[in-house]
Tab-separated table of C-alpha atoms in Angstrom:
chain	number	residue	atom	x	y	z
A	67	MET	CA	53.734	24.231	33.348
A	68	GLY	CA	54.117	26.980	31.171
A	69	GLY	CA	56.015	27.042	27.849
A	70	GLY	CA	56.838	23.143	27.639
A	71	GLY	CA	59.767	23.248	29.834
A	72	VAL	CA	60.719	20.118	31.787
A	73	ARG	CA	59.293	19.411	34.965
A	74	ARG	CA	61.198	17.298	37.543
A	75	ILE	CA	60.004	15.800	41.092
A	76	ALA	CA	62.299	14.785	43.672
A	77	VAL	CA	61.210	13.030	46.540
A	78	ALA	CA	63.580	14.279	49.613
A	79	THR	CA	63.580	14.536	53.294
A	80	THR	CA	64.522	17.319	54.933
A	81	ALA	CA	67.671	15.536	56.397
A	82	VAL	CA	68.846	14.970	52.896
A	83	GLY	CA	68.740	18.843	52.238
A	84	VAL	CA	70.749	19.608	55.667
A	85	LEU	CA	73.120	17.219	54.166
A	86	LEU	CA	73.678	18.649	50.533
A	87	LEU	CA	73.151	22.737	51.584
A	88	PRO	CA	76.399	23.296	53.408
A	89	LEU	CA	77.977	22.212	50.183
A	90	GLY	CA	76.563	25.214	48.120
A	91	ALA	CA	78.219	28.383	47.538
A	92	CYS	CA	74.640	30.213	49.035
A	93	GLY	CA	75.560	28.340	52.517
A	94	GLY	CA	73.989	30.068	55.659
A	95	PRO	CA	74.464	33.124	57.067
A	96	GLY	CA	78.207	34.282	57.953
A	97	PRO	CA	78.538	36.836	60.844
A	98	ALA	CA	78.693	39.627	58.183
A	99	HIS	CA	74.777	39.686	57.774
A	100	THR	CA	73.165	42.932	58.642
A	101	GLY	CA	69.799	42.706	57.983
A	102	ALA	CA	69.596	45.378	55.715
A	103	THR	CA	67.091	46.315	53.669
A	104	PRO	CA	67.543	45.887	49.935
A	105	ALA	CA	69.179	48.111	47.795
A	106	SER	CA	67.135	50.447	45.650
A	107	ALA	CA	67.833	49.977	41.868
A	108	GLY	CA	70.892	52.263	40.827
A	109	PRO	CA	71.095	53.823	37.616
A	110	VAL	CA	72.007	51.370	34.258
A	111	PRO	CA	74.609	51.948	32.176
A	112	ARG	CA	73.522	53.520	28.470
A	113	THR	CA	75.615	52.916	25.612
A	114	GLU	CA	75.943	54.866	22.222
A	115	ALA	CA	75.528	51.946	20.030
A	116	GLY	CA	71.738	51.777	18.773
A	117	ASP	CA	69.274	50.355	16.394
A	118	ALA	CA	68.741	53.514	14.605
A	119	SER	CA	65.182	51.860	13.027
A	120	ALA	CA	64.111	50.890	16.298
A	121	GLY	CA	66.055	52.681	19.173
A	122	ARG	CA	67.415	49.503	20.452
A	123	PRO	CA	70.825	49.184	22.188
A	124	THR	CA	72.548	47.032	19.694
A	125	ARG	CA	75.105	45.907	22.736
A	126	ILE	CA	74.142	45.166	26.254
A	127	PRO	CA	74.588	48.818	28.110
A	128	GLY	CA	77.539	48.647	30.339
A	129	VAL	CA	78.984	45.219	29.443
A	130	GLY	CA	82.417	46.176	27.351
A	131	ASP	CA	84.216	43.860	24.719
A	132	ARG	CA	85.426	41.259	27.520
A	133	LEU	CA	82.508	39.973	28.539
A	134	ARG	CA	80.039	40.786	25.326
A	135	THR	CA	82.235	38.388	23.119
A	136	ARG	CA	81.626	35.631	25.637
A	137	ILE	CA	77.566	35.856	25.286
A	138	PRO	CA	76.742	32.799	22.827
A	139	ALA	CA	75.506	34.650	19.568
A	140	ASN	CA	72.163	32.338	19.400
A	141	SER	CA	71.306	33.637	22.937
A	142	ARG	CA	68.004	35.924	22.809
A	143	GLN	CA	67.829	36.566	26.455
A	144	VAL	CA	70.170	38.220	28.741
A	145	VAL	CA	70.240	38.701	32.641
A	146	ALA	CA	72.470	41.522	33.568
A	147	VAL	CA	73.432	41.630	37.309
A	148	TYR	CA	75.123	45.313	37.628
A	149	GLY	CA	77.063	45.194	41.486
A	150	ASP	CA	77.460	48.473	43.006
A	151	GLY	CA	81.105	47.835	43.393
A	152	ARG	CA	83.603	45.574	43.676
A	153	ASN	CA	83.448	44.953	47.778
A	154	SER	CA	79.589	45.994	47.452
A	155	ALA	CA	76.842	43.640	48.235
A	156	ASP	CA	74.295	45.709	46.595
A	157	ALA	CA	73.496	45.328	42.531
A	158	THR	CA	70.563	45.574	40.062
A	159	VAL	CA	69.425	43.317	38.412
A	160	VAL	CA	68.000	43.848	34.255
A	161	LEU	CA	66.158	41.156	31.855
A	162	TYR	CA	67.185	42.096	28.358
A	163	ALA	CA	65.914	40.109	25.420
A	164	ARG	CA	67.103	40.231	21.677
A	165	HIS	CA	64.977	41.405	18.739
A	166	GLY	CA	66.380	41.863	15.400
A	167	SER	CA	69.933	43.634	16.158
A	168	GLY	CA	68.778	45.392	19.191
A	169	TRP	CA	68.266	44.661	22.713
A	170	ASP	CA	64.922	45.667	24.917
A	171	ARG	CA	65.405	46.597	28.627
A	172	VAL	CA	62.442	44.326	29.676
A	173	ARG	CA	62.199	44.843	33.317
A	174	GLY	CA	64.671	45.557	36.599
A	175	TRP	CA	65.061	44.941	39.711
A	176	PRO	CA	67.460	45.664	43.566
A	177	ALA	CA	69.208	42.854	44.255
A	178	HIS	CA	72.063	41.519	46.353
A	179	ASN	CA	75.392	39.116	45.441
A	180	GLY	CA	78.323	38.333	47.748
A	181	LYS	CA	78.322	39.643	51.098
A	182	LYS	CA	82.029	40.825	50.039
A	183	GLY	CA	81.350	41.704	46.618
A	184	TRP	CA	82.702	40.405	43.277
A	185	THR	CA	85.640	38.345	42.087
A	186	THR	CA	86.901	37.216	38.745
A	187	ASP	CA	88.878	34.194	40.659
A	188	HIS	CA	86.250	32.832	42.922
A	189	HIS	CA	87.013	30.164	45.345
A	190	GLU	CA	84.810	28.794	47.691
A	191	GLY	CA	84.017	30.477	51.004
A	192	ASP	CA	85.486	33.879	49.684
A	193	ARG	CA	81.963	35.426	49.998
A	194	ARG	CA	82.336	37.133	46.567
A	195	SER	CA	80.266	36.459	43.615
A	196	PRO	CA	82.199	35.433	40.304
A	197	VAL	CA	82.510	37.538	37.459
A	198	GLY	CA	81.425	36.325	34.180
A	199	VAL	CA	79.033	35.385	31.502
A	200	PHE	CA	77.162	31.747	32.605
A	201	THR	CA	74.262	29.898	30.807
A	202	LEU	CA	70.689	29.424	33.127
A	203	SER	CA	69.681	25.996	32.006
A	204	ASP	CA	68.182	24.643	35.349
A	205	ALA	CA	65.857	25.821	38.148
A	206	GLY	CA	63.712	24.502	41.167
A	207	GLY	CA	63.333	25.234	44.754
A	208	VAL	CA	60.647	24.125	47.340
A	209	LEU	CA	57.628	25.623	46.187
A	210	PRO	CA	55.295	24.055	43.280
A	211	ASP	CA	56.260	25.151	39.492
A	212	PRO	CA	55.031	28.512	39.029
A	213	GLY	CA	54.956	27.913	35.253
A	214	ALA	CA	58.711	27.792	34.947
A	215	ARG	CA	60.002	27.414	31.143
A	216	LEU	CA	63.471	25.778	32.440
A	217	PRO	CA	63.490	22.419	33.505
A	218	TYR	CA	62.047	22.766	37.456
A	219	THR	CA	62.585	20.465	40.135
A	220	ARG	CA	60.462	20.576	43.359
A	221	SER	CA	62.720	19.403	45.913
A	222	ALA	CA	62.645	19.608	49.647
A	223	ALA	CA	66.246	18.907	49.589
A	224	ILE	CA	66.894	22.386	48.541
A	225	ALA	CA	65.234	24.085	51.679
A	226	ALA	CA	67.323	26.148	53.828
A	227	PRO	CA	68.103	24.402	57.107
A	228	ARG	CA	66.044	25.683	59.874
A	229	TRP	CA	68.980	26.426	61.836
A	230	TRP	CA	69.679	29.810	59.972
A	231	PRO	CA	67.981	32.791	60.887
A	232	ARG	CA	64.174	33.009	60.055
A	233	SER	CA	64.743	35.712	57.263
A	234	TYR	CA	66.820	32.953	54.915
A	235	TRP	CA	64.304	30.316	55.622
A	236	HIS	CA	62.540	31.315	52.417
A	237	ASP	CA	65.774	32.192	50.361
A	238	PHE	CA	65.258	28.957	48.219
A	239	ASP	CA	61.375	28.603	47.587
A	240	TYR	CA	62.691	29.515	44.279
A	241	VAL	CA	65.752	29.174	42.543
A	242	ILE	CA	67.365	29.532	38.983
A	243	ALA	CA	71.100	27.704	38.588
A	244	VAL	CA	73.953	29.613	37.590
A	245	ASP	CA	76.159	27.177	35.141
A	246	TYR	CA	79.325	27.859	37.027
A	247	ASN	CA	81.147	24.775	37.983
A	248	ARG	CA	78.190	22.097	37.600
A	249	VAL	CA	76.774	19.572	35.513
A	250	GLU	CA	74.139	21.266	32.978
A	251	GLY	CA	71.086	19.778	32.814
A	252	THR	CA	70.756	18.874	36.153
A	253	PRO	CA	68.847	19.798	39.492
A	254	PRO	CA	70.285	22.843	40.916
A	255	ASN	CA	71.363	21.078	43.919
A	256	ASN	CA	73.488	18.754	42.048
A	257	GLN	CA	76.467	18.975	43.883
A	258	THR	CA	78.689	17.513	41.086
A	259	ARG	CA	81.811	20.254	40.151
A	260	PRO	CA	83.308	19.804	37.270
A	261	GLU	CA	86.555	21.909	37.892
A	262	GLY	CA	86.751	20.726	41.902
A	263	TYR	CA	85.330	22.084	44.926
A	264	ALA	CA	87.787	24.673	45.560
A	265	LYS	CA	86.456	26.570	42.695
A	266	GLY	CA	83.277	27.223	44.391
A	267	GLY	CA	79.494	26.097	43.282
A	268	GLY	CA	75.943	26.199	43.863
A	269	ILE	CA	75.928	29.709	42.694
A	270	TRP	CA	71.964	30.320	41.815
A	271	LEU	CA	69.307	33.359	41.838
A	272	HIS	CA	67.180	33.053	44.539
A	273	MET	CA	65.139	34.902	46.630
A	274	ASP	CA	66.151	37.921	48.457
A	275	HIS	CA	66.404	37.911	52.447
A	276	GLY	CA	67.751	41.772	52.857
A	277	SER	CA	71.226	41.370	52.626
A	278	GLY	CA	74.555	39.713	50.697
A	279	THR	CA	74.786	36.402	50.163
A	280	SER	CA	77.998	33.690	50.087
A	281	ALA	CA	78.170	34.252	46.415
A	282	CYS	CA	74.387	34.239	44.781
A	283	VAL	CA	72.503	36.770	43.553
A	284	SER	CA	69.268	37.455	45.167
A	285	VAL	CA	65.733	39.262	44.168
A	286	SER	CA	62.482	39.474	45.359
A	287	ARG	CA	59.785	36.848	45.221
A	288	SER	CA	58.080	38.594	42.043
A	289	ALA	CA	61.046	38.961	40.217
A	290	MET	CA	62.147	35.148	40.495
A	291	ARG	CA	58.253	34.250	39.680
A	292	TYR	CA	58.728	36.608	36.464
A	293	LEU	CA	61.957	35.153	35.696
A	294	LEU	CA	60.998	31.769	35.825
A	295	ARG	CA	58.129	31.945	33.595
A	296	THR	CA	60.086	34.186	31.384
A	297	LEU	CA	63.420	32.582	30.979
A	298	ASP	CA	62.983	29.994	27.540
A	299	PRO	CA	65.834	27.562	26.632
A	300	ASP	CA	64.956	28.124	23.392
A	301	ARG	CA	66.020	31.410	23.834
A	302	HIS	CA	69.374	30.583	25.386
A	303	PRO	CA	69.512	32.579	28.197
A	304	VAL	CA	72.191	33.649	30.021
A	305	VAL	CA	73.365	35.846	32.800
A	306	VAL	CA	76.202	38.321	32.577
A	307	MET	CA	77.027	39.680	36.324
A	308	GLY	CA	79.955	41.129	37.805
A	309	ASP	CA	80.759	44.706	39.346
A	310	ARG	CA	80.081	47.749	37.001
A	311	ALA	CA	83.925	48.554	36.631
A	312	ASP	CA	84.795	44.404	35.520
A	313	LEU	CA	81.303	44.514	33.467
A	314	ALA	CA	82.462	47.802	31.426
A	315	ALA	CA	85.950	46.429	30.871
């Protein structure tokens, strides 16, 4: 694997996956599934602050002081998830990398978030993605490690149950755990929830099936492979996620 990351191989049966996955926030499809095609990438907010010497913004565009101050000072990679609206399942994901005092926009992709949109008080089953800043420390999936820099766990227990619609079967081929109500340094499907089950959990970046999720953020297969090969634990990556109004607050 690339980047000196840690590879974990978990030997698990499909039956174990059936037991584990319903506990995750990105569980099976609900009645609101529409089979819509992925949203097109929306405009990324601009910022007036910038590094005059390099033309780089000195702040993540579209992220206000409330969330900006929660980005760790040592973070050199930020995945920004710009939700189209408080009640929208459509979003745009943009990867930023810090260089000196400024941020470079590396790449962006259309994405989806929770079917019902966003919330600042996420609870299990609300079908909304949590607004906030969260570290990204662990990855995994059903498929072999594509060269991830984050510790990668390959396990059949991560697979989507085959009673879900076929369009969902590959959602968890690649996943990156969002460190919301979970234990860092463990496989993405670890069910330990430090703040209790009611606060939700199992929130991932994962592959897209064409519509909203139960709480996760989903992007294309190529986007997941790029993020897995690029996010570097030595650069302390985080995700800043929310609808555009909450992000800008």
